[in-house]
Each structure stands twice: as structure tokens, then as C-alpha cells.
mmCIF file of C-alpha atoms (C1' of nucleotides) in Angstrom:
data_model
loop_
_atom_site.group_PDB
_atom_site.id
_atom_site.type_symbol
_atom_site.label_atom_id
_atom_site.label_comp_id
_atom_site.label_asym_id
_atom_site.label_seq_id
_atom_site.Cartn_x
_atom_site.Cartn_y
_atom_site.Cartn_z
ATOM 1 C CA MET A 1 -132.326 -42.277 23.386
ATOM 2 C CA LYS A 2 -135.548 -43.930 24.401
ATOM 3 C CA SER A 3 -138.212 -42.314 25.125
ATOM 4 C CA GLU A 4 -140.088 -41.967 28.794
ATOM 5 C CA LEU A 5 -142.628 -44.437 28.087
ATOM 6 C CA GLU A 6 -140.421 -46.874 26.161
ATOM 7 C CA VAL A 7 -138.336 -46.755 29.267
ATOM 8 C CA PHE A 8 -141.444 -47.936 31.480
ATOM 9 C CA ARG A 9 -142.818 -50.301 29.133
ATOM 10 C CA GLU A 10 -139.920 -52.175 28.981
ATOM 11 C CA TYR A 11 -139.607 -52.239 33.045
ATOM 12 C CA VAL A 12 -143.631 -53.272 33.502
ATOM 13 C CA ARG A 13 -142.653 -55.985 31.171
ATOM 14 C CA GLN A 14 -139.601 -57.197 32.973
ATOM 15 C CA ARG A 15 -141.529 -57.377 35.849
ATOM 16 C CA GLY A 16 -144.769 -58.671 34.662
ATOM 17 C CA LEU A 17 -146.265 -55.588 35.932
ATOM 18 C CA ARG A 18 -149.603 -53.981 33.384
ATOM 19 C CA TRP A 19 -148.931 -50.927 30.961
ATOM 20 C CA THR A 20 -152.309 -49.417 31.780
ATOM 21 C CA GLN A 21 -153.946 -46.069 30.399
ATOM 22 C CA GLU A 22 -153.362 -44.671 33.992
ATOM 23 C CA ARG A 23 -149.892 -45.050 34.612
ATOM 24 C CA LYS A 24 -149.524 -43.484 30.807
ATOM 25 C CA LEU A 25 -151.205 -40.478 31.389
ATOM 26 C CA ILE A 26 -149.987 -39.521 34.343
ATOM 27 C CA LEU A 27 -146.156 -40.366 33.175
ATOM 28 C CA GLN A 28 -146.635 -38.145 30.255
ATOM 29 C CA LYS A 29 -147.752 -35.348 32.560
ATOM 30 C CA ILE A 30 -145.126 -35.570 34.944
ATOM 31 C CA PHE A 31 -142.792 -35.225 31.618
ATOM 32 C CA GLU A 32 -144.566 -32.054 30.154
ATOM 33 C CA ILE A 33 -144.202 -30.613 33.406
ATOM 34 C CA HIS A 34 -141.346 -28.581 33.741
ATOM 35 C CA GLU A 35 -141.141 -27.834 37.185
ATOM 36 C CA HIS A 36 -141.475 -29.289 40.537
ATOM 37 C CA PHE A 37 -144.503 -31.362 41.872
ATOM 38 C CA ASP A 38 -146.619 -33.214 44.531
ATOM 39 C CA VAL A 39 -149.250 -35.618 44.175
ATOM 40 C CA ASP A 40 -151.781 -33.152 45.190
ATOM 41 C CA SER A 41 -150.732 -30.801 42.041
ATOM 42 C CA LEU A 42 -150.134 -33.502 39.538
ATOM 43 C CA HIS A 43 -153.886 -34.767 39.876
ATOM 44 C CA TRP A 44 -154.965 -31.371 40.130
ATOM 45 C CA LEU A 45 -153.475 -30.800 36.475
ATOM 46 C CA LEU A 46 -154.816 -33.656 35.204
ATOM 47 C CA LYS A 47 -157.753 -32.995 36.312
ATOM 48 C CA GLN A 48 -158.027 -29.945 34.608
ATOM 49 C CA ASN A 49 -156.965 -31.943 31.530
ATOM 50 C CA GLY A 50 -159.688 -33.686 31.598
ATOM 51 C CA VAL A 51 -157.700 -36.769 32.999
ATOM 52 C CA LYS A 52 -159.286 -38.988 35.614
ATOM 53 C CA VAL A 53 -157.182 -40.523 37.519
ATOM 54 C CA SER A 54 -157.481 -41.432 41.364
ATOM 55 C CA LYS A 55 -154.739 -40.014 43.537
ATOM 56 C CA ALA A 56 -154.448 -44.196 44.938
ATOM 57 C CA SER A 57 -152.809 -44.055 41.318
ATOM 58 C CA ILE A 58 -150.578 -41.381 41.500
ATOM 59 C CA TYR A 59 -149.681 -43.055 44.968
ATOM 60 C CA ARG A 60 -148.559 -46.548 43.368
ATOM 61 C CA ALA A 61 -147.041 -45.521 40.233
ATOM 62 C CA LEU A 62 -144.547 -42.745 42.157
ATOM 63 C CA PRO A 63 -142.454 -45.802 43.555
ATOM 64 C CA LEU A 64 -142.433 -47.809 39.814
ATOM 65 C CA PHE A 65 -141.749 -44.461 38.165
ATOM 66 C CA ILE A 66 -139.028 -43.721 40.960
ATOM 67 C CA ASP A 67 -137.118 -47.154 40.495
ATOM 68 C CA CYS A 68 -136.671 -47.513 36.795
ATOM 69 C CA GLY A 69 -135.461 -44.133 37.193
ATOM 70 C CA LEU A 70 -137.286 -41.493 35.436
ATOM 71 C CA VAL A 71 -138.402 -39.529 38.517
ATOM 72 C CA ARG A 72 -137.124 -38.855 41.742
ATOM 73 C CA GLU A 73 -138.074 -37.211 45.235
ATOM 74 C CA VAL A 74 -136.795 -34.168 45.795
ATOM 75 C CA ASP A 75 -137.257 -32.624 50.074
ATOM 76 C CA PHE A 76 -138.414 -28.889 49.995
ATOM 77 C CA SER A 77 -138.998 -29.631 54.056
ATOM 78 C CA ASP A 78 -141.987 -28.711 54.145
ATOM 79 C CA GLY A 79 -143.926 -31.684 55.270
ATOM 80 C CA HIS A 80 -144.350 -33.277 52.036
ATOM 81 C CA TRP A 81 -142.390 -35.666 49.252
ATOM 82 C CA HIS A 82 -142.586 -33.243 46.073
ATOM 83 C CA TYR A 83 -140.957 -35.318 42.431
ATOM 84 C CA GLU A 84 -139.323 -34.253 39.249
ATOM 85 C CA HIS A 85 -138.616 -36.159 36.445
ATOM 86 C CA ILE A 86 -135.143 -36.894 36.014
ATOM 87 C CA TYR A 87 -134.645 -38.939 32.791
ATOM 88 C CA GLY A 88 -132.964 -36.942 30.175
ATOM 89 C CA HIS A 89 -131.625 -34.196 32.460
ATOM 90 C CA LYS A 90 -128.691 -33.405 33.823
ATOM 91 C CA HIS A 91 -127.994 -34.395 37.672
ATOM 92 C CA HIS A 92 -128.618 -30.982 39.682
ATOM 93 C CA ASN A 93 -129.342 -29.721 42.784
ATOM 94 C CA HIS A 94 -131.412 -27.661 44.500
ATOM 95 C CA MET A 95 -130.938 -24.117 47.033
ATOM 96 C CA LYS A 96 -134.247 -23.434 48.536
ATOM 97 C CA CYS A 97 -134.492 -19.807 49.671
ATOM 98 C CA LEU A 98 -135.405 -20.040 53.527
ATOM 99 C CA GLY A 99 -136.939 -16.056 52.570
ATOM 100 C CA CYS A 100 -139.114 -16.498 49.839
ATOM 101 C CA GLY A 101 -139.004 -19.991 49.484
ATOM 102 C CA GLU A 102 -137.641 -20.034 45.922
ATOM 103 C CA VAL A 103 -136.202 -23.439 44.356
ATOM 104 C CA ARG A 104 -133.325 -22.613 42.441
ATOM 105 C CA GLU A 105 -130.955 -25.331 40.616
ATOM 106 C CA PHE A 106 -127.644 -26.123 40.126
ATOM 107 C CA GLU A 107 -125.374 -27.740 38.720
ATOM 108 C CA GLU A 108 -122.047 -29.093 40.599
ATOM 109 C CA PRO A 109 -119.378 -31.643 39.031
ATOM 110 C CA ILE A 110 -117.410 -31.507 42.236
ATOM 111 C CA LEU A 111 -119.599 -33.960 43.565
ATOM 112 C CA ALA A 112 -118.794 -36.772 41.139
ATOM 113 C CA GLN A 113 -115.606 -36.566 43.290
ATOM 114 C CA VAL A 114 -117.193 -37.242 46.865
ATOM 115 C CA ASP A 115 -118.571 -40.698 44.981
ATOM 116 C CA GLN A 116 -115.780 -41.404 43.850
ATOM 117 C CA ARG A 117 -114.273 -41.077 47.590
ATOM 118 C CA LEU A 118 -116.688 -42.997 49.222
ATOM 119 C CA THR A 119 -116.342 -46.072 46.563
ATOM 120 C CA GLN A 120 -112.320 -45.711 47.369
ATOM 121 C CA GLU A 121 -112.361 -45.194 50.648
ATOM 122 C CA TYR A 122 -115.414 -47.002 52.157
ATOM 123 C CA GLY A 123 -115.797 -49.442 49.580
ATOM 124 C CA TYR A 124 -119.721 -48.014 48.902
ATOM 125 C CA SER A 125 -121.216 -48.326 46.031
ATOM 126 C CA VAL A 126 -122.836 -45.112 44.928
ATOM 127 C CA VAL A 127 -126.220 -45.247 43.946
ATOM 128 C CA PHE A 128 -127.362 -41.764 43.968
ATOM 129 C CA HIS A 129 -126.593 -38.597 45.953
ATOM 130 C CA GLN A 130 -128.805 -35.334 47.045
ATOM 131 C CA LEU A 131 -127.081 -32.266 47.929
ATOM 132 C CA GLU A 132 -129.853 -29.805 49.050
ATOM 133 C CA VAL A 133 -128.900 -26.492 50.429
ATOM 134 C CA ARG A 134 -130.504 -23.464 52.131
ATOM 135 C CA GLY A 135 -130.046 -20.246 52.309
ATOM 136 C CA TYR A 136 -131.053 -16.717 50.878
ATOM 137 C CA CYS A 137 -131.182 -15.548 48.103
ATOM 138 C CA PRO A 138 -130.129 -11.923 46.916
ATOM 139 C CA ALA A 139 -133.678 -10.483 46.994
ATOM 140 C CA CYS A 140 -134.218 -11.746 50.408
ATOM 141 C CA GLN A 141 -130.694 -10.607 52.083
ATOM 142 C CA LYS A 142 -131.308 -7.011 50.414
ATOM 143 C CA ALA A 143 -135.236 -7.064 52.074
ATOM 144 C CA GLY A 144 -133.761 -8.807 55.173
ATOM 145 C CA GLU A 145 -131.222 -5.572 55.058
ATOM 146 C CA GLU A 146 -133.444 -3.163 54.915
ATOM 147 C CA THR A 147 -136.109 -4.725 57.340
ATOM 148 C CA ARG A 148 -133.400 -4.530 60.090
ATOM 149 C CA ALA A 149 -132.427 -0.863 59.539
ATOM 150 C CA ARG A 150 -135.417 0.594 60.380
ATOM 151 C CA MET B 1 -117.120 -23.338 75.080
ATOM 152 C CA LYS B 2 -120.520 -23.059 76.311
ATOM 153 C CA SER B 3 -122.735 -26.069 77.342
ATOM 154 C CA GLU B 4 -125.498 -27.141 75.351
ATOM 155 C CA LEU B 5 -127.316 -25.854 78.074
ATOM 156 C CA GLU B 6 -126.210 -22.336 78.267
ATOM 157 C CA VAL B 7 -126.676 -22.513 74.643
ATOM 158 C CA PHE B 8 -130.325 -22.895 74.652
ATOM 159 C CA ARG B 9 -130.747 -20.864 77.715
ATOM 160 C CA GLU B 10 -129.353 -17.707 76.021
ATOM 161 C CA TYR B 11 -131.464 -18.303 73.284
ATOM 162 C CA VAL B 12 -134.755 -18.312 75.220
ATOM 163 C CA ARG B 13 -133.877 -15.482 77.347
ATOM 164 C CA GLN B 14 -133.233 -13.460 74.396
ATOM 165 C CA ARG B 15 -136.306 -14.383 72.926
ATOM 166 C CA GLY B 16 -138.614 -14.022 76.312
ATOM 167 C CA LEU B 17 -138.990 -17.599 75.833
ATOM 168 C CA ARG B 18 -139.104 -19.995 79.154
ATOM 169 C CA TRP B 19 -136.496 -22.487 80.729
ATOM 170 C CA THR B 20 -138.582 -25.402 81.609
ATOM 171 C CA GLN B 21 -137.546 -28.137 83.180
ATOM 172 C CA GLU B 22 -138.987 -30.171 79.757
ATOM 173 C CA ARG B 23 -137.024 -28.670 77.694
ATOM 174 C CA LYS B 24 -134.392 -29.248 79.627
ATOM 175 C CA LEU B 25 -134.909 -32.801 80.078
ATOM 176 C CA ILE B 26 -135.659 -32.835 76.333
ATOM 177 C CA LEU B 27 -132.378 -31.308 75.188
ATOM 178 C CA GLN B 28 -129.884 -33.398 78.217
ATOM 179 C CA LYS B 29 -131.527 -36.638 76.593
ATOM 180 C CA ILE B 30 -130.539 -35.654 72.832
ATOM 181 C CA PHE B 31 -126.717 -34.752 74.134
ATOM 182 C CA GLU B 32 -126.793 -38.165 75.915
ATOM 183 C CA ILE B 33 -127.930 -39.745 72.275
ATOM 184 C CA HIS B 34 -124.950 -40.290 70.142
ATOM 185 C CA GLU B 35 -126.566 -41.632 67.408
ATOM 186 C CA HIS B 36 -129.927 -40.143 64.974
ATOM 187 C CA PHE B 37 -133.177 -39.962 66.666
ATOM 188 C CA ASP B 38 -137.095 -39.859 65.811
ATOM 189 C CA VAL B 39 -139.604 -37.810 68.163
ATOM 190 C CA ASP B 40 -140.627 -41.881 68.977
ATOM 191 C CA SER B 41 -137.453 -43.168 69.908
ATOM 192 C CA LEU B 42 -136.934 -39.994 71.939
ATOM 193 C CA HIS B 43 -139.689 -40.387 73.857
ATOM 194 C CA TRP B 44 -139.198 -43.611 74.584
ATOM 195 C CA LEU B 45 -135.847 -43.702 75.767
ATOM 196 C CA LEU B 46 -137.165 -40.546 78.290
ATOM 197 C CA LYS B 47 -140.108 -42.992 79.480
ATOM 198 C CA GLN B 48 -137.713 -45.713 80.281
ATOM 199 C CA ASN B 49 -135.268 -43.160 82.362
ATOM 200 C CA GLY B 50 -138.566 -42.215 84.328
ATOM 201 C CA VAL B 51 -139.036 -38.929 82.292
ATOM 202 C CA LYS B 52 -142.748 -37.667 81.522
ATOM 203 C CA VAL B 53 -142.487 -35.400 79.223
ATOM 204 C CA SER B 54 -145.652 -35.737 76.739
ATOM 205 C CA LYS B 55 -144.742 -35.643 72.810
ATOM 206 C CA ALA B 56 -146.336 -32.792 71.901
ATOM 207 C CA SER B 57 -143.584 -31.257 74.000
ATOM 208 C CA ILE B 58 -141.089 -33.026 71.896
ATOM 209 C CA TYR B 59 -142.480 -31.510 68.918
ATOM 210 C CA ARG B 60 -142.788 -28.135 70.027
ATOM 211 C CA ALA B 61 -139.164 -28.250 71.458
ATOM 212 C CA LEU B 62 -137.565 -29.436 68.384
ATOM 213 C CA PRO B 63 -137.763 -26.221 66.225
ATOM 214 C CA LEU B 64 -136.643 -23.916 68.933
ATOM 215 C CA PHE B 65 -133.449 -26.896 69.063
ATOM 216 C CA ILE B 66 -133.042 -26.400 65.468
ATOM 217 C CA ASP B 67 -133.313 -22.888 64.880
ATOM 218 C CA CYS B 68 -130.598 -22.304 67.772
ATOM 219 C CA GLY B 69 -128.008 -24.454 65.818
ATOM 220 C CA LEU B 70 -128.038 -27.311 68.563
ATOM 221 C CA VAL B 71 -129.857 -29.945 66.505
ATOM 222 C CA ARG B 72 -130.438 -30.726 63.359
ATOM 223 C CA GLU B 73 -133.219 -33.042 60.964
ATOM 224 C CA VAL B 74 -131.918 -35.518 58.721
ATOM 225 C CA ASP B 75 -134.275 -37.238 55.998
ATOM 226 C CA PHE B 76 -133.680 -41.043 55.947
ATOM 227 C CA SER B 77 -136.246 -41.024 53.232
ATOM 228 C CA ASP B 78 -138.330 -43.464 55.728
ATOM 229 C CA GLY B 79 -141.736 -41.405 55.929
ATOM 230 C CA HIS B 80 -140.738 -39.085 58.901
ATOM 231 C CA TRP B 81 -138.158 -37.055 60.339
ATOM 232 C CA HIS B 82 -135.046 -38.019 62.218
ATOM 233 C CA TYR B 83 -132.855 -35.825 64.135
ATOM 234 C CA GLU B 84 -128.961 -35.814 65.435
ATOM 235 C CA HIS B 85 -127.288 -33.034 67.771
ATOM 236 C CA ILE B 86 -125.023 -31.441 66.235
ATOM 237 C CA TYR B 87 -123.364 -28.428 68.600
ATOM 238 C CA GLY B 88 -119.658 -29.573 68.849
ATOM 239 C CA HIS B 89 -119.628 -31.810 66.399
ATOM 240 C CA LYS B 90 -117.875 -31.515 62.945
ATOM 241 C CA HIS B 91 -120.196 -30.658 60.326
ATOM 242 C CA HIS B 92 -121.054 -34.148 58.468
ATOM 243 C CA ASN B 93 -122.942 -35.920 55.490
ATOM 244 C CA HIS B 94 -124.781 -39.235 56.128
ATOM 245 C CA MET B 95 -124.917 -42.656 53.044
ATOM 246 C CA LYS B 96 -127.515 -44.978 53.940
ATOM 247 C CA CYS B 97 -127.133 -48.295 52.604
ATOM 248 C CA LEU B 98 -129.869 -48.924 50.418
ATOM 249 C CA GLY B 99 -129.679 -52.543 51.620
ATOM 250 C CA CYS B 100 -129.320 -53.030 55.205
ATOM 251 C CA GLY B 101 -130.389 -49.148 55.292
ATOM 252 C CA GLU B 102 -127.472 -48.954 57.891
ATOM 253 C CA VAL B 103 -126.340 -45.548 58.448
ATOM 254 C CA ARG B 104 -122.504 -43.985 58.085
ATOM 255 C CA GLU B 105 -120.975 -40.582 58.762
ATOM 256 C CA PHE B 106 -118.534 -39.021 56.967
ATOM 257 C CA GLU B 107 -116.901 -36.053 56.405
ATOM 258 C CA GLU B 108 -116.614 -33.858 52.824
ATOM 259 C CA PRO B 109 -114.401 -30.707 52.810
ATOM 260 C CA ILE B 110 -114.785 -29.810 49.329
ATOM 261 C CA LEU B 111 -118.847 -28.826 50.217
ATOM 262 C CA ALA B 112 -117.100 -25.873 51.555
ATOM 263 C CA GLN B 113 -116.413 -25.058 48.211
ATOM 264 C CA VAL B 114 -119.497 -25.279 46.594
ATOM 265 C CA ASP B 115 -121.248 -23.100 49.555
ATOM 266 C CA GLN B 116 -118.641 -20.906 48.094
ATOM 267 C CA ARG B 117 -119.209 -20.993 44.798
ATOM 268 C CA LEU B 118 -122.980 -20.161 45.301
ATOM 269 C CA THR B 119 -121.852 -16.829 46.941
ATOM 270 C CA GLN B 120 -119.637 -15.964 44.445
ATOM 271 C CA GLU B 121 -121.695 -17.004 41.557
ATOM 272 C CA TYR B 122 -125.548 -16.770 42.280
ATOM 273 C CA GLY B 123 -124.856 -14.173 45.245
ATOM 274 C CA TYR B 124 -126.442 -17.000 47.585
ATOM 275 C CA SER B 125 -126.061 -17.086 51.492
ATOM 276 C CA VAL B 126 -125.829 -20.324 52.271
ATOM 277 C CA VAL B 127 -126.691 -21.017 55.761
ATOM 278 C CA PHE B 128 -126.627 -24.807 55.648
ATOM 279 C CA HIS B 129 -126.583 -27.575 53.653
ATOM 280 C CA GLN B 130 -127.134 -31.223 53.569
ATOM 281 C CA LEU B 131 -125.473 -34.227 51.234
ATOM 282 C CA GLU B 132 -127.514 -37.425 50.773
ATOM 283 C CA VAL B 133 -126.168 -40.540 49.456
ATOM 284 C CA ARG B 134 -127.849 -43.845 48.653
ATOM 285 C CA GLY B 135 -126.288 -47.067 47.726
ATOM 286 C CA TYR B 136 -124.656 -50.442 49.013
ATOM 287 C CA CYS B 137 -122.265 -51.316 51.706
ATOM 288 C CA PRO B 138 -119.844 -53.532 50.906
ATOM 289 C CA ALA B 139 -121.416 -56.343 52.882
ATOM 290 C CA CYS B 140 -124.297 -55.824 50.900
ATOM 291 C CA GLN B 141 -123.105 -55.831 47.619
ATOM 292 C CA LYS B 142 -121.188 -58.865 48.308
ATOM 293 C CA ALA B 143 -125.031 -60.224 49.521
ATOM 294 C CA GLY B 144 -126.209 -59.214 46.265
ATOM 295 C CA GLU B 145 -123.365 -60.979 44.260
ATOM 296 C CA GLU B 146 -124.312 -64.372 46.057
ATOM 297 C CA THR B 147 -127.498 -64.065 45.934
ATOM 298 C CA ARG B 148 -127.416 -62.989 41.937
ATOM 299 C CA ALA B 149 -124.963 -66.162 42.169
ATOM 300 C CA ARG B 150 -127.653 -68.489 42.982
ATOM 301 C "C1'" DT C 1 -160.942 -63.997 18.563
ATOM 302 C "C1'" DT C 2 -162.554 -65.458 22.711
ATOM 303 C "C1'" DT C 3 -162.019 -67.121 27.394
ATOM 304 C "C1'" DA C 4 -159.401 -67.241 31.688
ATOM 305 C "C1'" DT C 5 -156.157 -65.116 35.130
ATOM 306 C "C1'" DT C 6 -154.787 -61.816 37.367
ATOM 307 C "C1'" DA C 7 -152.650 -56.954 38.072
ATOM 308 C "C1'" DT C 8 -154.763 -52.394 38.721
ATOM 309 C "C1'" DA C 9 -158.080 -48.932 39.811
ATOM 310 C "C1'" DG C 10 -160.699 -46.300 42.090
ATOM 311 C "C1'" DC C 11 -163.346 -45.548 46.386
ATOM 312 C "C1'" DA C 12 -163.446 -45.581 51.546
ATOM 313 C "C1'" DA C 13 -162.000 -46.465 55.624
ATOM 314 C "C1'" DT C 14 -157.320 -46.371 57.832
ATOM 315 C "C1'" DT C 15 -152.702 -45.538 59.290
ATOM 316 C "C1'" DT C 16 -149.385 -42.328 60.925
ATOM 317 C "C1'" DA C 17 -146.892 -38.270 61.453
ATOM 318 C "C1'" DA C 18 -147.224 -33.904 63.161
ATOM 319 C "C1'" DT C 19 -150.079 -29.940 64.790
ATOM 320 C "C1'" DC C 20 -153.331 -27.710 67.353
ATOM 321 C "C1'" DT C 21 -156.872 -26.525 71.181
ATOM 322 C "C1'" DC C 22 -157.918 -25.978 75.296
ATOM 323 C "C1'" DA C 23 -157.458 -25.958 80.826
ATOM 324 C "C1'" DA C 24 -154.417 -26.096 83.845
ATOM 325 C "C1'" DT C 25 -149.137 -25.221 85.772
ATOM 326 C "C1'" DA C 26 -145.447 -23.490 86.014
ATOM 327 C "C1'" DA C 27 -141.602 -19.520 84.896
ATOM 328 C "C1'" DA C 28 -140.389 -14.799 85.376
ATOM 329 C "C1'" DT C 29 -141.439 -10.660 87.349
ATOM 330 C "C1'" DA C 30 -143.464 -6.814 89.665
ATOM 331 C "C1'" DT D 1 -145.864 -13.468 97.497
ATOM 332 C "C1'" DA D 2 -148.531 -12.332 94.088
ATOM 333 C "C1'" DT D 3 -149.898 -11.506 89.133
ATOM 334 C "C1'" DT D 4 -149.265 -12.454 84.482
ATOM 335 C "C1'" DT D 5 -148.587 -15.384 80.317
ATOM 336 C "C1'" DA D 6 -145.696 -19.071 78.305
ATOM 337 C "C1'" DT D 7 -145.860 -23.537 78.444
ATOM 338 C "C1'" DT D 8 -147.313 -28.474 79.783
ATOM 339 C "C1'" DG D 9 -150.326 -32.285 78.486
ATOM 340 C "C1'" DA D 10 -154.022 -34.697 76.635
ATOM 341 C "C1'" DG D 11 -157.076 -35.745 73.086
ATOM 342 C "C1'" DA D 12 -158.987 -34.010 69.160
ATOM 343 C "C1'" DT D 13 -157.634 -32.389 64.402
ATOM 344 C "C1'" DT D 14 -155.561 -32.509 59.962
ATOM 345 C "C1'" DA D 15 -152.786 -33.820 56.180
ATOM 346 C "C1'" DA D 16 -150.025 -37.397 53.554
ATOM 347 C "C1'" DA D 17 -149.586 -41.873 52.536
ATOM 348 C "C1'" DT D 18 -151.120 -46.868 52.576
ATOM 349 C "C1'" DT D 19 -154.530 -50.133 52.523
ATOM 350 C "C1'" DG D 20 -158.771 -53.011 51.489
ATOM 351 C "C1'" DC D 21 -162.088 -54.409 48.988
ATOM 352 C "C1'" DT D 22 -164.656 -55.196 44.499
ATOM 353 C "C1'" DA D 23 -165.118 -54.180 39.502
ATOM 354 C "C1'" DT D 24 -162.581 -53.741 35.737
ATOM 355 C "C1'" DA D 25 -158.996 -53.716 32.275
ATOM 356 C "C1'" DA D 26 -154.761 -55.485 30.498
ATOM 357 C "C1'" DT D 27 -151.892 -59.759 29.548
ATOM 358 C "C1'" DA D 28 -151.821 -64.721 28.380
ATOM 359 C "C1'" DA D 29 -153.530 -69.227 27.086
ATOM 360 C "C1'" DA D 30 -156.948 -71.527 24.550
#
DNA sequence: TTTATTATAGCAATTTAATCTCAATAAATA
DNA sequence: TATTTATTGAGATTAAATTGCTATAATAAA
């Protein structure tokens, strides 16, 4: 399997774009982070590592990473975008707790059937889907019960 | 079944909030719109109807409507929130075409199973879920093929 | 290897959605 | 009807994201 850097290098070449140090450094960092991130935290992390890259460059690089399937946007309903690297990972969905805000990932094989049905029934060609679930984790349910009991 | 106005009136009473003309007018308009809307379009529509309500009031009212289950946020990945009234409607999901941007709604009974599994397997209590699908509608697929053939 | 071309980086300015401040107002209730 | 206080509207403010511009660096051509 090609590395994420190779995938991006190829993508960039095909489009007459350029393989720059900044893009390489940003992409490397993204694949070192094994959690979700946003532009701010990514910028801060790079800075911590002595890598000087402007936020503007991050904002300009992300759509490219997304376009070639290395990264995706994640909606945590908190006013700005979050991201995660997806290349080399199984598709998964997110469940965010409305109490503590913790995000848990889960796989859901059944969703492949949904994509299939959309193709068969409506003639859509599905590129991707995203299931976001909101609710309460076990700990927050418990905490809620105790609060109510008082 | 209670009307949306009654539901909101009750919600407002229970919380010591106030049943204002502005909130009534906004809510009525939202239930007249049988499509998705955003703050701008809702504000514009009200204006067209001679209803003077500020955007600030719309921004302040929406979280209340959402909290009592009359309205929900919809993510169309275009930089700002969209909304739709849901009270009295079946739960549905959205498929947005990456070509023309058209949004199509579809029902997906299978998703109830997903919620159930999250409860059984992880102990989560699911409040709501949202499946967003992206792809290409039949028309855009055809247009794409023709373009490529040239 | 050197030169020419042009996409990209960085910075600051700008845009836009959304939130907040505050004085005036209107809804609830005593 | 008077009193209390949540809500309104207008504009200021915040924060995320985008853009304009010049210098720079990546690539192609010589």
C-alpha cells in the first residue's frame, strides 16, 4: 500500500500542483495524530515541534487532502470543523456524548446496505456517507440519574 | 396532535420563558416553509411578508425550537447551518449531490437497528442520529459521462 | 547547472456566521 | 394597573475561514 505521502505526491503531480515542504510537514503531522483535530490544534502541534507553517497554509492544504481521500471533515456541532486522517483506516462513525462531549467511534457494516439501496432505488452514485449520533454515554446517564434523585 | 405553537407555548411556560410575538411569527414561518432554510433566507422571507424580526431574535429562538424538538439543524457542508422543521414529520436523512447541490430526502428504517445496537453494546442512550450522504444524482452522473467523452 | 516560469507561503486585511452588550420594550403576575 | 424581568433590536464584537499581495521556492526549460 502506498504511503499517504506518496498518494498526495501523485495527486499533486497529476494536477500540476506543487509538492512543498509545508504540505509535507502538515500531512506528516496529520498522520501522526491518532485523534481528531482542528486547524488550531494542528497549528499549535506543528509549532510545538518547531515547524513553522502558517494557518493560511493549513486552511489551503486541507481541501487538497480531503479531495484525494486522505482526510475527512468531521462535524462535532461545536461551531467549527474538525478533521481526521482516514487513509488506511476502516470507515467508522461517531457518537458524541451530549453530557461530557466525549467522542466514541464505532463501525456499522449495515450502512453499506443503505448506500446500495440508494444506488438501486434512486440511481445515486454514493461517494461517502457520515452517520453522526448524539446521546449520553453510560457515565453521564448515571450522573444524570443521581442529580435528578437529589 | 398538538400544534407546533402549542408545543412551544408549553415548553416556554415550563421554563419561565416568554411567549412573544416574534417567536410566534418565526415559528409559524418555519412551519410554512416546506424546505430547508438558513437564518438568512428565513429572515428574508419574514421581511417579504412584512414581518419585522431581527436576525438576532432568529438566532436566539432557534436553539429553543431545537431544544423542544420542533426543529433540527442540518449539515450541508457549506459553511453555515441549515435547519428544517421536524415536528409531525417522519425522521429522514439527506443525500446531497456533489454536482448540482440538490438535496434529496430519504427514509432509512435500518438505522433504528443501529441505535439499538449502540444501546445494547455500548450502553449509550441515543437521543438522535443524522446520516448525511454525498454522491452524484442520476442527472449529474450522465452530465459527467458526456463531459468526459468529449 | 542555470534561468525562467509560476504555484505557493506568509502576513495582514477582509469576509461572514454567530454571539454578545445594552437600553428600550413588552410579557407575565401580583 | 403597577411591577418585575425576559426579550427585542441595533450595532459592536468574536472567531473561523478566506483572500490579496509580495517574496519565495518548486518545477520545467534552456
